[in-house]
Amino acid sequence: MNKVPMTVAGEKRLRKELEELKGEARPRVIAAIAEAREHGDLKENAEYHAAREQQGFIEGRIQEIEGKLSNAQVIDVTKLPQTGKVIFGVTVGLINLETDDEMTYRIVGEDEADIKAGRISVTSPIARALIGKEEGDVVLVRTPGGEVEYEISSVEHL
């Protein structure tokens, strides 16, 4: 399989979630299944069926996270030379040339993206337009709402 780029912070978040699922959620649902079994007839036991369904979700998420971590290529941008170019993991300051709005985005892996937190996926249209450009460059981004011009005001390796 292809390696999937991921930041150090993204890997930590996934490992923490995996630890919580294995250490807390899994034992809790196993205890709930055992308790529901004690109530007798499993065919009509809603608590048992709910606990089994929850167990399925937890086990599925554990497998999903383990798969992502096994295919992850963790990139620590702070250890890369600062060239002023936009690459995976950098934090980019942008100025919308039409509205003079300023925004800051960090380019991260697909699973880490959260626009409200200022993290955009490396596969998003804006990130694809920015990759390889340098501080001071003007970039034309094609969006569903039309074309937007941005100037790259800063490139930081945070």
PDB file of C-alpha atoms in Angstrom:
ATOM      1  CA  MET A   1       0.000   0.000   0.000  1.00  0.00           C
ATOM      2  CA  ASN A   2       0.997   3.604  -0.487  1.00  0.00           C
ATOM      3  CA  LYS A   3       2.291   5.548   2.472  1.00  0.00           C
ATOM      4  CA  VAL A   4      -0.022   8.299   3.688  1.00  0.00           C
ATOM      5  CA  PRO A   5       1.592  11.539   4.909  1.00  0.00           C
ATOM      6  CA  MET A   6       0.818  12.498   8.499  1.00  0.00           C
ATOM      7  CA  THR A   7       2.135  15.135  10.882  1.00  0.00           C
ATOM      8  CA  VAL A   8       3.644  14.265  14.250  1.00  0.00           C
ATOM      9  CA  ALA A   9       0.625  15.809  16.008  1.00  0.00           C
ATOM     10  CA  GLY A  10      -1.760  13.773  13.851  1.00  0.00           C
ATOM     11  CA  GLU A  11       0.044  10.560  14.734  1.00  0.00           C
ATOM     12  CA  LYS A  12      -0.097  11.430  18.453  1.00  0.00           C
ATOM     13  CA  ARG A  13      -3.859  12.075  18.248  1.00  0.00           C
ATOM     14  CA  LEU A  14      -4.470   8.727  16.545  1.00  0.00           C
ATOM     15  CA  ARG A  15      -2.257   6.837  19.023  1.00  0.00           C
ATOM     16  CA  LYS A  16      -4.076   8.500  21.947  1.00  0.00           C
ATOM     17  CA  GLU A  17      -7.472   7.547  20.501  1.00  0.00           C
ATOM     18  CA  LEU A  18      -6.248   3.977  19.935  1.00  0.00           C
ATOM     19  CA  GLU A  19      -5.000   3.785  23.515  1.00  0.00           C
ATOM     20  CA  GLU A  20      -8.357   5.042  24.854  1.00  0.00           C
ATOM     21  CA  LEU A  21     -10.304   2.572  22.714  1.00  0.00           C
ATOM     22  CA  LYS A  22      -8.166  -0.401  23.772  1.00  0.00           C
ATOM     23  CA  GLY A  23      -7.697   0.618  27.409  1.00  0.00           C
ATOM     24  CA  GLU A  24     -11.076   2.108  28.316  1.00  0.00           C
ATOM     25  CA  ALA A  25     -13.837   1.655  25.744  1.00  0.00           C
ATOM     26  CA  ARG A  26     -13.170  -2.014  24.923  1.00  0.00           C
ATOM     27  CA  PRO A  27     -13.125  -3.199  28.581  1.00  0.00           C
ATOM     28  CA  ARG A  28     -16.214  -1.089  29.337  1.00  0.00           C
ATOM     29  CA  VAL A  29     -18.241  -2.652  26.506  1.00  0.00           C
ATOM     30  CA  ILE A  30     -17.052  -6.163  27.431  1.00  0.00           C
ATOM     31  CA  ALA A  31     -18.298  -5.567  30.965  1.00  0.00           C
ATOM     32  CA  ALA A  32     -21.621  -4.286  29.585  1.00  0.00           C
ATOM     33  CA  ILE A  33     -22.007  -7.448  27.467  1.00  0.00           C
ATOM     34  CA  ALA A  34     -21.259  -9.655  30.469  1.00  0.00           C
ATOM     35  CA  GLU A  35     -23.796  -7.773  32.568  1.00  0.00           C
ATOM     36  CA  ALA A  36     -26.444  -7.989  29.838  1.00  0.00           C
ATOM     37  CA  ARG A  37     -25.862 -11.760  29.536  1.00  0.00           C
ATOM     38  CA  GLU A  38     -26.722 -12.129  33.210  1.00  0.00           C
ATOM     39  CA  HIS A  39     -30.203 -10.764  32.490  1.00  0.00           C
ATOM     40  CA  GLY A  40     -31.131 -13.955  30.676  1.00  0.00           C
ATOM     41  CA  ASP A  41     -32.721 -14.461  27.233  1.00  0.00           C
ATOM     42  CA  LEU A  42     -30.356 -12.820  24.723  1.00  0.00           C
ATOM     43  CA  LYS A  43     -32.839 -12.778  21.828  1.00  0.00           C
ATOM     44  CA  GLU A  44     -35.013 -10.150  23.469  1.00  0.00           C
ATOM     45  CA  ASN A  45     -32.287  -8.383  25.445  1.00  0.00           C
ATOM     46  CA  ALA A  46     -31.925  -4.859  24.025  1.00  0.00           C
ATOM     47  CA  GLU A  47     -29.008  -4.025  26.326  1.00  0.00           C
ATOM     48  CA  TYR A  48     -27.070  -7.024  25.011  1.00  0.00           C
ATOM     49  CA  HIS A  49     -27.714  -6.107  21.368  1.00  0.00           C
ATOM     50  CA  ALA A  50     -26.751  -2.460  21.984  1.00  0.00           C
ATOM     51  CA  ALA A  51     -23.532  -3.500  23.719  1.00  0.00           C
ATOM     52  CA  ARG A  52     -22.652  -5.912  20.888  1.00  0.00           C
ATOM     53  CA  GLU A  53     -23.278  -3.173  18.324  1.00  0.00           C
ATOM     54  CA  GLN A  54     -21.072  -0.775  20.295  1.00  0.00           C
ATOM     55  CA  GLN A  55     -18.392  -3.464  20.438  1.00  0.00           C
ATOM     56  CA  GLY A  56     -18.522  -3.765  16.647  1.00  0.00           C
ATOM     57  CA  PHE A  57     -18.025  -0.009  16.245  1.00  0.00           C
ATOM     58  CA  ILE A  58     -15.090   0.008  18.675  1.00  0.00           C
ATOM     59  CA  GLU A  59     -13.361  -2.976  17.046  1.00  0.00           C
ATOM     60  CA  GLY A  60     -13.887  -1.440  13.595  1.00  0.00           C
ATOM     61  CA  ARG A  61     -12.384   1.873  14.688  1.00  0.00           C
ATOM     62  CA  ILE A  62      -9.404   0.086  16.289  1.00  0.00           C
ATOM     63  CA  GLN A  63      -8.709  -1.738  13.026  1.00  0.00           C
ATOM     64  CA  GLU A  64      -9.108   1.490  11.037  1.00  0.00           C
ATOM     65  CA  ILE A  65      -6.645   3.397  13.246  1.00  0.00           C
ATOM     66  CA  GLU A  66      -4.126   0.539  13.252  1.00  0.00           C
ATOM     67  CA  GLY A  67      -4.317   0.432   9.446  1.00  0.00           C
ATOM     68  CA  LYS A  68      -3.781   4.174   9.159  1.00  0.00           C
ATOM     69  CA  LEU A  69      -0.826   4.100  11.532  1.00  0.00           C
ATOM     70  CA  SER A  70       0.784   1.184   9.714  1.00  0.00           C
ATOM     71  CA  ASN A  71       0.590   3.090   6.400  1.00  0.00           C
ATOM     72  CA  ALA A  72       1.549   6.464   7.857  1.00  0.00           C
ATOM     73  CA  GLN A  73       4.634   8.336   6.775  1.00  0.00           C
ATOM     74  CA  VAL A  74       5.146  10.687   9.710  1.00  0.00           C
ATOM     75  CA  ILE A  75       6.746  13.937   8.611  1.00  0.00           C
ATOM     76  CA  ASP A  76       8.246  16.243  11.230  1.00  0.00           C
ATOM     77  CA  VAL A  77       8.367  19.563   9.403  1.00  0.00           C
ATOM     78  CA  THR A  78      10.448  21.183  12.167  1.00  0.00           C
ATOM     79  CA  LYS A  79      13.396  18.963  11.178  1.00  0.00           C
ATOM     80  CA  LEU A  80      13.267  19.938   7.501  1.00  0.00           C
ATOM     81  CA  PRO A  81      15.312  22.853   6.124  1.00  0.00           C
ATOM     82  CA  GLN A  82      13.354  26.106   5.930  1.00  0.00           C
ATOM     83  CA  THR A  83      13.443  27.071   2.266  1.00  0.00           C
ATOM     84  CA  GLY A  84      10.386  29.332   2.205  1.00  0.00           C
ATOM     85  CA  LYS A  85       8.603  26.839  -0.049  1.00  0.00           C
ATOM     86  CA  VAL A  86       5.176  25.464   0.784  1.00  0.00           C
ATOM     87  CA  ILE A  87       5.466  21.747   1.586  1.00  0.00           C
ATOM     88  CA  PHE A  88       3.453  19.215   3.578  1.00  0.00           C
ATOM     89  CA  GLY A  89       3.197  20.156   7.255  1.00  0.00           C
ATOM     90  CA  VAL A  90       3.990  23.875   7.010  1.00  0.00           C
ATOM     91  CA  THR A  91       1.755  26.640   8.281  1.00  0.00           C
ATOM     92  CA  VAL A  92       0.907  29.079   5.494  1.00  0.00           C
ATOM     93  CA  GLY A  93      -0.308  32.639   5.923  1.00  0.00           C
ATOM     94  CA  LEU A  94      -2.509  33.823   3.047  1.00  0.00           C
ATOM     95  CA  ILE A  95      -4.041  37.111   1.998  1.00  0.00           C
ATOM     96  CA  ASN A  96      -7.125  37.062  -0.225  1.00  0.00           C
ATOM     97  CA  LEU A  97      -6.276  39.687  -2.838  1.00  0.00           C
ATOM     98  CA  GLU A  98      -9.932  40.563  -3.519  1.00  0.00           C
ATOM     99  CA  THR A  99     -11.098  41.038   0.082  1.00  0.00           C
ATOM    100  CA  ASP A 100      -7.775  41.580   1.919  1.00  0.00           C
ATOM    101  CA  ASP A 101      -8.853  38.856   4.374  1.00  0.00           C
ATOM    102  CA  GLU A 102      -5.939  37.142   6.092  1.00  0.00           C
ATOM    103  CA  MET A 103      -6.014  33.474   7.011  1.00  0.00           C
ATOM    104  CA  THR A 104      -3.591  30.847   8.240  1.00  0.00           C
ATOM    105  CA  TYR A 105      -3.708  27.159   7.348  1.00  0.00           C
ATOM    106  CA  ARG A 106      -1.570  24.192   8.207  1.00  0.00           C
ATOM    107  CA  ILE A 107      -1.263  21.603   5.443  1.00  0.00           C
ATOM    108  CA  VAL A 108      -1.867  18.160   6.953  1.00  0.00           C
ATOM    109  CA  GLY A 109      -2.896  14.629   5.984  1.00  0.00           C
ATOM    110  CA  GLU A 110      -6.452  13.804   4.954  1.00  0.00           C
ATOM    111  CA  ASP A 111      -7.401  12.314   8.341  1.00  0.00           C
ATOM    112  CA  GLU A 112      -6.134  15.334  10.265  1.00  0.00           C
ATOM    113  CA  ALA A 113      -7.958  18.012   8.274  1.00  0.00           C
ATOM    114  CA  ASP A 114     -10.256  20.315  10.254  1.00  0.00           C
ATOM    115  CA  ILE A 115     -11.008  23.627   8.582  1.00  0.00           C
ATOM    116  CA  LYS A 116     -12.329  25.154  11.824  1.00  0.00           C
ATOM    117  CA  ALA A 117      -8.986  24.424  13.480  1.00  0.00           C
ATOM    118  CA  GLY A 118      -7.061  25.831  10.498  1.00  0.00           C
ATOM    119  CA  ARG A 119      -5.865  22.461   9.190  1.00  0.00           C
ATOM    120  CA  ILE A 120      -6.450  21.696   5.500  1.00  0.00           C
ATOM    121  CA  SER A 121      -5.880  18.418   3.708  1.00  0.00           C
ATOM    122  CA  VAL A 122      -2.889  18.133   1.405  1.00  0.00           C
ATOM    123  CA  THR A 123      -5.356  16.911  -1.247  1.00  0.00           C
ATOM    124  CA  SER A 124      -7.643  19.964  -0.995  1.00  0.00           C
ATOM    125  CA  PRO A 125      -7.733  22.378  -3.966  1.00  0.00           C
ATOM    126  CA  ILE A 126      -6.129  25.208  -1.998  1.00  0.00           C
ATOM    127  CA  ALA A 127      -3.288  23.027  -0.667  1.00  0.00           C
ATOM    128  CA  ARG A 128      -2.622  21.544  -4.114  1.00  0.00           C
ATOM    129  CA  ALA A 129      -2.367  25.071  -5.523  1.00  0.00           C
ATOM    130  CA  LEU A 130       0.018  26.146  -2.729  1.00  0.00           C
ATOM    131  CA  ILE A 131       2.442  23.187  -2.736  1.00  0.00           C
ATOM    132  CA  GLY A 132       5.775  24.169  -4.273  1.00  0.00           C
ATOM    133  CA  LYS A 133       5.104  27.911  -4.198  1.00  0.00           C
ATOM    134  CA  GLU A 134       7.135  30.352  -2.115  1.00  0.00           C
ATOM    135  CA  GLU A 135       6.507  33.209   0.275  1.00  0.00           C
ATOM    136  CA  GLY A 136       5.420  36.285  -1.717  1.00  0.00           C
ATOM    137  CA  ASP A 137       3.976  34.284  -4.628  1.00  0.00           C
ATOM    138  CA  VAL A 138       0.455  34.949  -5.887  1.00  0.00           C
ATOM    139  CA  VAL A 139      -1.572  31.758  -6.265  1.00  0.00           C
ATOM    140  CA  LEU A 140      -4.768  31.235  -8.247  1.00  0.00           C
ATOM    141  CA  VAL A 141      -7.053  28.695  -6.543  1.00  0.00           C
ATOM    142  CA  ARG A 142      -9.951  27.150  -8.440  1.00  0.00           C
ATOM    143  CA  THR A 143     -12.846  26.606  -6.046  1.00  0.00           C
ATOM    144  CA  PRO A 144     -16.456  25.569  -6.628  1.00  0.00           C
ATOM    145  CA  GLY A 145     -17.385  29.240  -6.141  1.00  0.00           C
ATOM    146  CA  GLY A 146     -14.929  30.432  -8.780  1.00  0.00           C
ATOM    147  CA  GLU A 147     -11.288  31.419  -8.937  1.00  0.00           C
ATOM    148  CA  VAL A 148      -9.684  33.172  -5.963  1.00  0.00           C
ATOM    149  CA  GLU A 149      -6.260  34.821  -5.846  1.00  0.00           C
ATOM    150  CA  TYR A 150      -4.154  34.570  -2.694  1.00  0.00           C
ATOM    151  CA  GLU A 151      -0.767  35.962  -1.825  1.00  0.00           C
ATOM    152  CA  ILE A 152       1.432  33.793   0.372  1.00  0.00           C
ATOM    153  CA  SER A 153       2.396  36.096   3.255  1.00  0.00           C
ATOM    154  CA  SER A 154       4.299  33.565   5.380  1.00  0.00           C
ATOM    155  CA  VAL A 155       5.558  29.979   5.406  1.00  0.00           C
ATOM    156  CA  GLU A 156       6.380  28.628   8.862  1.00  0.00           C
ATOM    157  CA  HIS A 157       7.787  25.283   9.973  1.00  0.00           C
ATOM    158  CA  LEU A 158       5.940  24.909  13.279  1.00  0.00           C
TER     159      LEU A 158
END
